[in-house]
Short mmCIF file of C-alpha atoms in Angstrom, two decimals:
data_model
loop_
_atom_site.label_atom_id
_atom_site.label_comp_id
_atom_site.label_asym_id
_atom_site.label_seq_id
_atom_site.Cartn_x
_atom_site.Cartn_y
_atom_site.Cartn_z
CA UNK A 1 40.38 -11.80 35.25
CA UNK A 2 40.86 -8.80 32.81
CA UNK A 3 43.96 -11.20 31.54
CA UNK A 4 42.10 -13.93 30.80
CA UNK A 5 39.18 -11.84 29.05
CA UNK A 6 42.25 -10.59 26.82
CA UNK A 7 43.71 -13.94 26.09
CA UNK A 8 40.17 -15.76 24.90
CA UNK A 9 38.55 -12.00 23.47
CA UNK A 10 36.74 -14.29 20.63
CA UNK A 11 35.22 -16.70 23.23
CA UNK A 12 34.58 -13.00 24.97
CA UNK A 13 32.99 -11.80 22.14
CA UNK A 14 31.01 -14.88 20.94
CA UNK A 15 29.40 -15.17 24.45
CA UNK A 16 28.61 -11.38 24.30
CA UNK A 17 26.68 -11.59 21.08
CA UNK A 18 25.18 -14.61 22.17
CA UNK A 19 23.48 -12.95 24.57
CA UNK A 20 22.43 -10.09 23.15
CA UNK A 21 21.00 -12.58 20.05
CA UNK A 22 18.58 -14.35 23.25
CA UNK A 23 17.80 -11.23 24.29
CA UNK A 24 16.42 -9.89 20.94
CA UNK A 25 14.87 -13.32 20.68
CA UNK A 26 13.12 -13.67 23.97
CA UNK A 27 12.74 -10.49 25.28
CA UNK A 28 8.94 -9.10 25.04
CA UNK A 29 10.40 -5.40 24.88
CA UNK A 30 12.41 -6.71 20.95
CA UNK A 31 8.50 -7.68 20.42
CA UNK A 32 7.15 -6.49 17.06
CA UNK A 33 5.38 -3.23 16.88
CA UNK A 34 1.46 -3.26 16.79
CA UNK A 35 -0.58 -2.03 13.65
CA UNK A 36 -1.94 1.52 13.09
CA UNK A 37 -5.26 -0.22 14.64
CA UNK A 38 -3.71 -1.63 17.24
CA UNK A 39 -3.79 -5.09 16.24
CA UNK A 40 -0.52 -7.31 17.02
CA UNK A 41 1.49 -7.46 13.85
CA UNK A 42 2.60 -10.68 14.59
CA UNK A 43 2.17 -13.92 15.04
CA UNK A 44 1.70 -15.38 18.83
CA UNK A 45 4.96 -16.68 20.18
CA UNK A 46 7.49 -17.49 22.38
CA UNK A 47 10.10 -16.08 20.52
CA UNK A 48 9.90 -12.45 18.44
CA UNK A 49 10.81 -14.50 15.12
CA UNK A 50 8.25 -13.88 12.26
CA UNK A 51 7.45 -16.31 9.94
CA UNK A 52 6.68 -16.35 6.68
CA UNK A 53 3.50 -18.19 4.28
CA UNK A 54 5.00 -21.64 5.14
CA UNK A 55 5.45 -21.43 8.40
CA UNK A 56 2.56 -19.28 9.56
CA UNK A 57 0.04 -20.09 7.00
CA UNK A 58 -1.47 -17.19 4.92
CA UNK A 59 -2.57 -16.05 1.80
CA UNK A 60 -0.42 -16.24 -1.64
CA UNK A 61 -2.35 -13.76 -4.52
CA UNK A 62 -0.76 -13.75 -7.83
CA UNK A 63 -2.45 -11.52 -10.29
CA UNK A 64 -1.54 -9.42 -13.26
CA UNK A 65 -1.93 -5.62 -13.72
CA UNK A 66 -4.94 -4.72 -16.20
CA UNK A 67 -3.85 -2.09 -18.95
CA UNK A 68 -2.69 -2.01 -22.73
CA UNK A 69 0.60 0.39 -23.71
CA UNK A 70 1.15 1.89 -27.24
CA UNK A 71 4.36 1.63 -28.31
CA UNK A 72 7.18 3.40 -30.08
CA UNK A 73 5.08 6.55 -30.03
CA UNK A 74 6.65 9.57 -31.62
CA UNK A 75 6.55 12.66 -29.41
CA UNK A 76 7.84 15.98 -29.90
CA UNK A 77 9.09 18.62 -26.77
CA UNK A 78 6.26 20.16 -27.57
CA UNK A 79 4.18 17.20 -26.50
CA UNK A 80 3.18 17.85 -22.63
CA UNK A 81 2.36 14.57 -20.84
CA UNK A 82 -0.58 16.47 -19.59
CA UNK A 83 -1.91 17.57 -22.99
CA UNK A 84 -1.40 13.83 -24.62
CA UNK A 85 -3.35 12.33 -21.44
CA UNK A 86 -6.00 14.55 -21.88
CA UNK A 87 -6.36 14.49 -25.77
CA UNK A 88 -6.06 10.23 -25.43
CA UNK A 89 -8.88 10.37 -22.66
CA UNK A 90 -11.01 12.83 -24.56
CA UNK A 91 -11.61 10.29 -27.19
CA UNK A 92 -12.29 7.32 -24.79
CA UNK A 93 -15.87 8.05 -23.48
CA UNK A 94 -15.31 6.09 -19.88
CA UNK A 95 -12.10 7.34 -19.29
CA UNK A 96 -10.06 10.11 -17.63
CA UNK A 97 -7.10 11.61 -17.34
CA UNK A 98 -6.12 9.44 -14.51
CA UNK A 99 -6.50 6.57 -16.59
CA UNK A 100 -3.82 7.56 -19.43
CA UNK A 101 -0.09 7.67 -18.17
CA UNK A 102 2.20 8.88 -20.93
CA UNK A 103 5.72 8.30 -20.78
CA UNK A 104 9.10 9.55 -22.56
CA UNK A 105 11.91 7.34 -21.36
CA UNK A 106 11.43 3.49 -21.11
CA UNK A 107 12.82 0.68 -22.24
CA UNK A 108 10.59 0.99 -25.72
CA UNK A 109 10.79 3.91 -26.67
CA UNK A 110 7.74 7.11 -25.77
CA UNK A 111 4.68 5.24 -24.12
CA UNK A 112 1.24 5.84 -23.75
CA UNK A 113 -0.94 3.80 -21.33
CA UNK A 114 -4.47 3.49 -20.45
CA UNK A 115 -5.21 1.24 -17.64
CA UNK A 116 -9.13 1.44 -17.96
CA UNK A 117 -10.17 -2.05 -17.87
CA UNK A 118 -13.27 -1.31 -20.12
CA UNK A 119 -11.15 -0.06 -22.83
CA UNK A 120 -10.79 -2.22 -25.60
CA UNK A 121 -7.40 -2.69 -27.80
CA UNK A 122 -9.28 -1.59 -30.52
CA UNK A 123 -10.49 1.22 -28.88
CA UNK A 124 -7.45 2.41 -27.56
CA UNK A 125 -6.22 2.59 -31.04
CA UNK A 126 -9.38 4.39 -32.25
CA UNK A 127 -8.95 7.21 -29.64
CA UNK A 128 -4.74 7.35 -30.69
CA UNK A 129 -5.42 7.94 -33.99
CA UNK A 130 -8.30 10.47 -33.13
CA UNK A 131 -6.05 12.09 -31.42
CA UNK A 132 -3.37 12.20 -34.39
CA UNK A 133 -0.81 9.91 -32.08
CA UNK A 134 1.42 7.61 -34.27
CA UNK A 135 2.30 4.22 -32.86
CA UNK A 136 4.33 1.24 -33.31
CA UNK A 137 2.73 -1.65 -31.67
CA UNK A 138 -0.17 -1.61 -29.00
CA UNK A 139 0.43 -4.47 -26.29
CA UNK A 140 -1.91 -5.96 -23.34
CA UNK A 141 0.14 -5.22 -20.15
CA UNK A 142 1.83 -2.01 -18.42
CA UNK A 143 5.07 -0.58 -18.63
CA UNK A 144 7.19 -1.60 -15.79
CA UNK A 145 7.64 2.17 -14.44
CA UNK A 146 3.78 1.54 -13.20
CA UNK A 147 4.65 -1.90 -11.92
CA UNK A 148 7.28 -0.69 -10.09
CA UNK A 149 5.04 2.29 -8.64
CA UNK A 150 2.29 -0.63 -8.10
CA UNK A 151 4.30 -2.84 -5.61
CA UNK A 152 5.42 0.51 -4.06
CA UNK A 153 1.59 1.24 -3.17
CA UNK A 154 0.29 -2.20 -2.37
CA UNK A 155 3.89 -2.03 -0.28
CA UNK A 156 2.61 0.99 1.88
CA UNK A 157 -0.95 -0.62 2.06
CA UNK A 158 0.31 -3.78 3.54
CA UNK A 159 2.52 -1.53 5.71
CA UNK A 160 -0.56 0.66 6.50
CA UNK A 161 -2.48 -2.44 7.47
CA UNK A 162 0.12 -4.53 9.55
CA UNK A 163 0.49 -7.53 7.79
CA UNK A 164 3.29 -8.34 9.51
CA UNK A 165 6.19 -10.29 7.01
CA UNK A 166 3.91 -9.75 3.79
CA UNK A 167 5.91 -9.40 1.01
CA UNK A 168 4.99 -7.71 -2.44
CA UNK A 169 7.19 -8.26 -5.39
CA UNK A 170 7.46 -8.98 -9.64
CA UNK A 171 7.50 -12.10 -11.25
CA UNK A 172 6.96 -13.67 -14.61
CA UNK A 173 6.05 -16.52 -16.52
CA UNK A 174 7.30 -18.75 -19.55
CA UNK A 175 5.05 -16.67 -21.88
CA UNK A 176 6.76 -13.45 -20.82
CA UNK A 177 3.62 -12.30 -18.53
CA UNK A 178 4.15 -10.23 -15.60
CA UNK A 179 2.77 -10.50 -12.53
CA UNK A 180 2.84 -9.15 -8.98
CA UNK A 181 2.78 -11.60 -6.10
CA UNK A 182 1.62 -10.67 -2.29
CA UNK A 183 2.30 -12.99 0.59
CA UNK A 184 0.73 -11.86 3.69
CA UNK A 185 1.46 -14.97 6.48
CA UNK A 186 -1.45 -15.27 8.77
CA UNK A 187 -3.90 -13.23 6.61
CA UNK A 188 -7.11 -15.25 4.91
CA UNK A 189 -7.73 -14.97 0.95
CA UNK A 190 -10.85 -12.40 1.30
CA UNK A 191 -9.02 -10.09 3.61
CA UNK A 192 -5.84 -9.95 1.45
CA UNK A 193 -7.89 -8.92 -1.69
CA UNK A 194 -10.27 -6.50 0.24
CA UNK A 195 -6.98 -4.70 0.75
CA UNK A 196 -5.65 -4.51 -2.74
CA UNK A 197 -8.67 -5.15 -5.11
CA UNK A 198 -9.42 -1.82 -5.63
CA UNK A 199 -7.48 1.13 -6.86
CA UNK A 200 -7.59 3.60 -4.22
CA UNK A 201 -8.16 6.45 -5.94
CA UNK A 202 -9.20 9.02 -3.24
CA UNK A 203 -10.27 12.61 -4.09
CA UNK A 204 -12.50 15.54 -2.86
CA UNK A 205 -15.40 16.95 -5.66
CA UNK A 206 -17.61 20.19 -5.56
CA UNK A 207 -21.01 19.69 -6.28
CA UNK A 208 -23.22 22.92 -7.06
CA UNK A 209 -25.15 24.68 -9.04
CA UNK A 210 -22.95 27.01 -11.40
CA UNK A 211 -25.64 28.80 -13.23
CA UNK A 212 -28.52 29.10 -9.97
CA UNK A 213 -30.73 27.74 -12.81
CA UNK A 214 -31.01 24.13 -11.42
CA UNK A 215 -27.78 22.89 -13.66
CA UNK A 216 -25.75 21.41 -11.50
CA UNK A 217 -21.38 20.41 -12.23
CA UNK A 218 -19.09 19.17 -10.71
CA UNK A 219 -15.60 20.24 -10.18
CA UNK A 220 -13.59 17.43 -10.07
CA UNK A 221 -10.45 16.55 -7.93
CA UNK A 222 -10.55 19.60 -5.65
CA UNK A 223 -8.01 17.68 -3.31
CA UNK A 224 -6.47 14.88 -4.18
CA UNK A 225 -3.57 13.02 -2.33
CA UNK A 226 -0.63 15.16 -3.26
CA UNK A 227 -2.76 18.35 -1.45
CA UNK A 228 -2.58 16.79 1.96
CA UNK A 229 0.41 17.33 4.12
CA UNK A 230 -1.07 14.67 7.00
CA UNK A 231 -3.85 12.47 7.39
CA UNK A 232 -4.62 11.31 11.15
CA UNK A 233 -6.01 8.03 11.79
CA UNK A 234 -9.70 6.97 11.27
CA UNK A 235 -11.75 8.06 14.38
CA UNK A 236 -14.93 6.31 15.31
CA UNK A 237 -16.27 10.11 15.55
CA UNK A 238 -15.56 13.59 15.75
CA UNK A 239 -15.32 15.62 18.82
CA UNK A 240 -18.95 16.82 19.66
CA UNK A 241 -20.33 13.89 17.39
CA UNK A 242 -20.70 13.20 14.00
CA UNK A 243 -19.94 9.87 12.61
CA UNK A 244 -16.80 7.83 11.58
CA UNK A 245 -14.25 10.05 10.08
CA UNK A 246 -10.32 10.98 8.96
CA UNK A 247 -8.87 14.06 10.25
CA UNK A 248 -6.80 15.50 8.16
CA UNK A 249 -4.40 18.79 6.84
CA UNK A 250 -3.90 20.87 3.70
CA UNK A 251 -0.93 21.62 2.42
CA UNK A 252 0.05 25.02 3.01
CA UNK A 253 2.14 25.85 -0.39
CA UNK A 254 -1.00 26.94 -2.53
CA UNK A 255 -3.64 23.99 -2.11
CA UNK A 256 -4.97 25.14 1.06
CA UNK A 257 -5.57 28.87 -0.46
CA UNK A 258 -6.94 28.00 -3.86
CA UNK A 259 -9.45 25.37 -1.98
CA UNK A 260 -10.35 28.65 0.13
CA UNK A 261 -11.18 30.36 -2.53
CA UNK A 262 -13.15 27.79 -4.87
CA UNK A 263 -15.35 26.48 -1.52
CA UNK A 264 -16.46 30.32 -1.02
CA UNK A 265 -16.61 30.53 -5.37
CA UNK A 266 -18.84 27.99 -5.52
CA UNK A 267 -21.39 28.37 -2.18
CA UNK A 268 -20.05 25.79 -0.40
CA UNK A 269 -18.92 28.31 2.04
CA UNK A 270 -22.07 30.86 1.48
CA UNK A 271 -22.81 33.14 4.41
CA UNK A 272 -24.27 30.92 7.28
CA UNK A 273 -22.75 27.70 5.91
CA UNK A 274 -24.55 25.25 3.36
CA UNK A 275 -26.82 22.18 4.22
CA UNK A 276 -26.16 19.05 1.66
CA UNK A 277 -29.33 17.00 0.40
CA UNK A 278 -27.40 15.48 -2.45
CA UNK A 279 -28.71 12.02 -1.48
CA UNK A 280 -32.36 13.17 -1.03
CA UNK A 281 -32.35 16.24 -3.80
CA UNK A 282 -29.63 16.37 -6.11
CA UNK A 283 -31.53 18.81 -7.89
CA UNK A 284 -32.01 21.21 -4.90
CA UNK A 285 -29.44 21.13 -2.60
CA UNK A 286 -27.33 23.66 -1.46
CA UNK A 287 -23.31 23.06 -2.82
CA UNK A 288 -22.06 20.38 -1.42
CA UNK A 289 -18.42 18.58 -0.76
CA UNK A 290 -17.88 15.09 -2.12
CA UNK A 291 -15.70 12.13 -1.19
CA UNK A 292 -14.84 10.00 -4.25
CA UNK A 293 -13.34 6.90 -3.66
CA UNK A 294 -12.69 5.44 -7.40
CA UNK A 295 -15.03 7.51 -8.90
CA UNK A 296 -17.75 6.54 -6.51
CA UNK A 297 -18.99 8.87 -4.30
CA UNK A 298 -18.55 7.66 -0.90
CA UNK A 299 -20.50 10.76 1.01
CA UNK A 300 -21.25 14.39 0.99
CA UNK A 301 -21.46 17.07 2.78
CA UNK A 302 -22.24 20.97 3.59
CA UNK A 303 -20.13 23.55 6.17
CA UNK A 304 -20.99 24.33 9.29
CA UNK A 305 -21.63 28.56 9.70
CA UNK A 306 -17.88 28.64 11.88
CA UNK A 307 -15.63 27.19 9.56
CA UNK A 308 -17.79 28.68 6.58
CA UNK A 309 -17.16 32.49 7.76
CA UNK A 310 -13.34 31.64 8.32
CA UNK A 311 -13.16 30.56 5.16
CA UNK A 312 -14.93 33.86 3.52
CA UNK A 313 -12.18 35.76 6.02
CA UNK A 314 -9.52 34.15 4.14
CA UNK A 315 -8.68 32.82 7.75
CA UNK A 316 -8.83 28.86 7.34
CA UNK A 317 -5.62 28.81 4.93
CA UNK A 318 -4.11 29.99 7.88
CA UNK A 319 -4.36 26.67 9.52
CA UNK A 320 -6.20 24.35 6.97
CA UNK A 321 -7.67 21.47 8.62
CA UNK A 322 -10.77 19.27 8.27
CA UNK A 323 -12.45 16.90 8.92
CA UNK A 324 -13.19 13.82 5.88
CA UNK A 325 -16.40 12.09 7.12
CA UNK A 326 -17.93 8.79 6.00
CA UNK A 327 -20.72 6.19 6.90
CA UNK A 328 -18.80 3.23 8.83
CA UNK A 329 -15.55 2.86 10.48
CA UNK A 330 -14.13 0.79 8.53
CA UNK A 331 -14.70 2.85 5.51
CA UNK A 332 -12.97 5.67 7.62
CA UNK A 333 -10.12 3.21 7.80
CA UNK A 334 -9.59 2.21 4.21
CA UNK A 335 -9.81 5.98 3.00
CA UNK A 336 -7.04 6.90 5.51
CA UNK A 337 -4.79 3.80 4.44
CA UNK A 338 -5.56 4.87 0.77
CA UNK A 339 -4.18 8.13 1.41
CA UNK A 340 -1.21 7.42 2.88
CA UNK A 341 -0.22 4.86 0.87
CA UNK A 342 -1.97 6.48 -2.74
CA UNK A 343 -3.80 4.56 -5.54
CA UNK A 344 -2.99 1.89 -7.64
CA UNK A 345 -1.63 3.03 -11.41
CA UNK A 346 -3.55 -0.08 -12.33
CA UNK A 347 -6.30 -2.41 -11.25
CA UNK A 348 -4.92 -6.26 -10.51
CA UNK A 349 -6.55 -8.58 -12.15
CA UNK A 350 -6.97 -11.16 -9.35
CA UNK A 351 -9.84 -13.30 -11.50
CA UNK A 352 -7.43 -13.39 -14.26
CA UNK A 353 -4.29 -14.69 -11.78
CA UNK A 354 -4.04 -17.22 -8.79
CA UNK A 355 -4.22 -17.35 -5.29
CA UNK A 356 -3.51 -20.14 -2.29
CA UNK A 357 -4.32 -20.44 1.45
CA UNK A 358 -2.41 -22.21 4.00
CA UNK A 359 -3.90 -23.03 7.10
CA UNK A 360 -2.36 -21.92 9.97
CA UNK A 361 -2.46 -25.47 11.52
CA UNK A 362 -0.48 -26.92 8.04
CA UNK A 363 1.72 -23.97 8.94
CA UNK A 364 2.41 -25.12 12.98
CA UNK A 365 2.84 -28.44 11.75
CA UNK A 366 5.82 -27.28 8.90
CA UNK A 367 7.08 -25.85 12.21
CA UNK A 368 7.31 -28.52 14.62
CA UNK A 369 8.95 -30.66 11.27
CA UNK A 370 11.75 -27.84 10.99
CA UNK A 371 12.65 -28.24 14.55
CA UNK A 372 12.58 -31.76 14.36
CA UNK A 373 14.91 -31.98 11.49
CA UNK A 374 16.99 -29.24 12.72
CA UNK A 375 17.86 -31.38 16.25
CA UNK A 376 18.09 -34.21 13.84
CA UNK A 377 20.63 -32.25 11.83
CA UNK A 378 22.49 -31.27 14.74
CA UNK A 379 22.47 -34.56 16.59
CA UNK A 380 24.29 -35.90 13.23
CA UNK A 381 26.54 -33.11 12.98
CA UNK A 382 27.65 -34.04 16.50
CA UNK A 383 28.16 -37.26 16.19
CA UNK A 384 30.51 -36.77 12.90
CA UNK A 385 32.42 -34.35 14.48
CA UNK A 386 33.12 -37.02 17.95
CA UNK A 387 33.74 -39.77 15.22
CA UNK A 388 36.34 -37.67 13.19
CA UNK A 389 37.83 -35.96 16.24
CA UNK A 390 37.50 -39.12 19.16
CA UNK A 391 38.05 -36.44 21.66
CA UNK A 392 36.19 -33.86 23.64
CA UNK A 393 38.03 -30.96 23.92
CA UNK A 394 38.12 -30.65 20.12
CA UNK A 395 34.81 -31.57 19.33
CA UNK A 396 32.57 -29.70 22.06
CA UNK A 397 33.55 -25.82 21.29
CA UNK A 398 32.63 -26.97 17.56
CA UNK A 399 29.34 -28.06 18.33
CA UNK A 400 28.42 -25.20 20.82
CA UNK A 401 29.78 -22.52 18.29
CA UNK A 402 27.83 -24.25 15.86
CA UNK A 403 24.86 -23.89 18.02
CA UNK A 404 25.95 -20.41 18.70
CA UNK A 405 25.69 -19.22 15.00
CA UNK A 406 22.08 -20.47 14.40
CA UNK A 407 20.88 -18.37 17.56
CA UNK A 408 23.06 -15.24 16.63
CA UNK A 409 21.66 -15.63 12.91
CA UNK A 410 18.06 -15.99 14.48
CA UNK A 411 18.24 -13.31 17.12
CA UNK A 412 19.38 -11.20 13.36
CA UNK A 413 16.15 -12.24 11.93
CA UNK A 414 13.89 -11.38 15.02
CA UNK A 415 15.79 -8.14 15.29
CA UNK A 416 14.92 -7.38 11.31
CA UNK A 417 11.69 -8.65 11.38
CA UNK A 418 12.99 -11.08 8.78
CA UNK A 419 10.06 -13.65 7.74
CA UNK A 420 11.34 -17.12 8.12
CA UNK A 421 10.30 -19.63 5.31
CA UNK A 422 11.06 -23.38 4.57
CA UNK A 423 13.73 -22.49 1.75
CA UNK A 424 15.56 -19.79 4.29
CA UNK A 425 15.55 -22.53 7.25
CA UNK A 426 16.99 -25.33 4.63
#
């Protein structure tokens, strides 16, 4: 036995990956994971293979990235990115900081970008030369640093979400236009571009009176993504009640101190804890704790009397935990998904791009015409190989290793979660 093993090791070793190929293919344990909501990732099947737009049907979104660069801009080492952004934004009355991304090394030469889409050209070059920045050319468009760093976000939000076989990459057109393209097989239009429409830009505000004349501030971005160091799922609520909310952690390497000591600076966390009315009396409300979701404040709210008097302890820094709470689940959900996955450097245009649907049933029906011209294109090879060869024992192992490769490459595909389309099957 152990002879003949040695004398035919390849037929040993074909039949040996063969199995192993129908066992990734067939097996439900080789099934793809489910989503962080618990929602199968995959389409329904027989086999573990994923399938791509064609195949499965889905959603196709092609859509630029709104923003205009100056370029060729002249900046010294004294010239801190910070300091540009914030001179640029101060002379662009809707904009931020967040909206002005200045760069040294790209392909043109120093950059500065504003990706607010109410921001004119004109107006961008008004607020440059405000702000005494020379400039070469200014552009509609982003650099492509911040497309790169967009498909890497909308790439962790499809993640985030599931979408099992989505793919998110760059293209461009005739007129030199760039554009980013999502597939997400199995996913309608609408719930594609609920996902990636907006920014994503998730942050934490104090609200309070500075003065304790009735003038209220705010201080803006508290927290902001780079402060956490883990954000649990959404919950539908919190232990003891409360409504839908995100659990999450402070990083422990300064933010979770110097949040400490601004909540207990500014009243939040006042002896007894602080009561929020900032939807009822903005004007007479105790401090209060915002959640902005692009610039839109999603909810606030006060501190309880325990977690206020560990705070004035210096205590909570210790372990810096709390809770983010907000009015519906599924708001819960897209603020956790946001930050893990961060915001967009750029809003997509999606009115000013294109998008397709394909129904899953077109997609079963591009299936069942793959398989049928697959066993017609092995029925032909077949019959070539018995007309060239006129015998048997030549032409059989040729045929079944031929059948062998397409499961072993399959059984690769289910194993990588590799999306099948029409042009990978031809």
């Amino acid at each position: 036995m152990i002879d003949r093993l040695k004398s035919n090791w390849r037929l040993a070793l074909l039949s040996v990956i063969l199995l192993i190929s129908l066992f990734v293919l067939f097996s439900p344990t080789m099934a793809p994971d489910t989503d962080v909501g618990g929602d199968t990732a995959s389409q329904s099947s027989v086999t573990n293979l994923q399938y791509g737009l064609d195949l499965a049907g889905g959603t196709r979104i092609r859509a630029p990235l709104l923003g205009l660069t100056a370029e060729g801009v002249p900046l010294t080492t004294d010239d801190s990115a910070a300091n540009v952004a914030a001179a640029v934004a101060a002379e662009l009355p809707t904009t931020n900081t967040i909206d002005v991304t200045v760069r040294r090394e790209t392909l043109n030469g120093p950059t500065i970008e504003v990706t607010d889409p109410d921001v004119s050209e004109s107006q961008f070059a008004d607020a440059l030369d405000a702000a005494g920045y020379e400039y070469n050319t200014i552009r509609s468009g982003v650099t492509q640093e911040t497309r790169d760093e967009a498909i890497n976000v909308i790439e962790g939000k499809v993640n985030q979400a599931g979408l099992s076989g989505a793919s998110v990459r760059q293209v461009n057109d005739v007129t030199g236009g760039f554009f980013i393209v999502i597939e997400a097989p199995g996913q309608d239009r609408q719930s594609v571009i609920d996902l990636i429409e907006d920014r994503g830009n998730v942050r934490i505000d104090i609200y309070h009176d500075r003065t304790n004349t009735g003038e209220y501030t705010t201080e803006r971005a508290v927290l902001t993504r780079e402060d956490f160091a883990s954000i649990s799922n959404a919950q539908q609520s919190a232990q003891g009640g409360g409504g839908p909310n995100v659990p999450v952690t402070i990083r422990q390497d300064g933010s979770a101190e110097a949040l400490q000591q601004l909540v207990v600076d500014t009243g939040v966390a006042q002896q007894g804890g602080s009561e929020c009315r900032y939807e009822s009396q903005p004007n007479a409300t105790d401090p209060c704790l915002q959640l902005v979701v692009d610039g839109q404040v999603i909810n606030s709210f006060g501190m309880n009397a325990d977690l206020a008097n560990s705070m004035r302890r210096g205590e909570w820094a210790g372990s810096p935990s709390f809770i983010l709470t907000t009015t519906s689940f599924e708001e819960a959900q897209d603020i956790a998904l946001n930050l893990r996955a961060g915001a967009l450097p750029a809003e997509l245009a999606i009115e000013d791009g294109s998008s397709n649907f394909i129904s899953p049933t077109q997609g079963e029906q591009f299936q069942r015409d793959s398989v049928i011209i697959g066993i017609l294109a092995v029925l032909t090879v077949s019959g070539v190989v018995f007309a060239r060869y006129r015998e048997s024992e030549v032409a059989l192992p040729m045929i079944l290793t031929a059948f062998s490769e397409v499961v072993i490459l399959l059984g690769f595909a289910a194993y990588l979660g590799y999306p099948l389309s029409l042009s990978v099957i031809a």
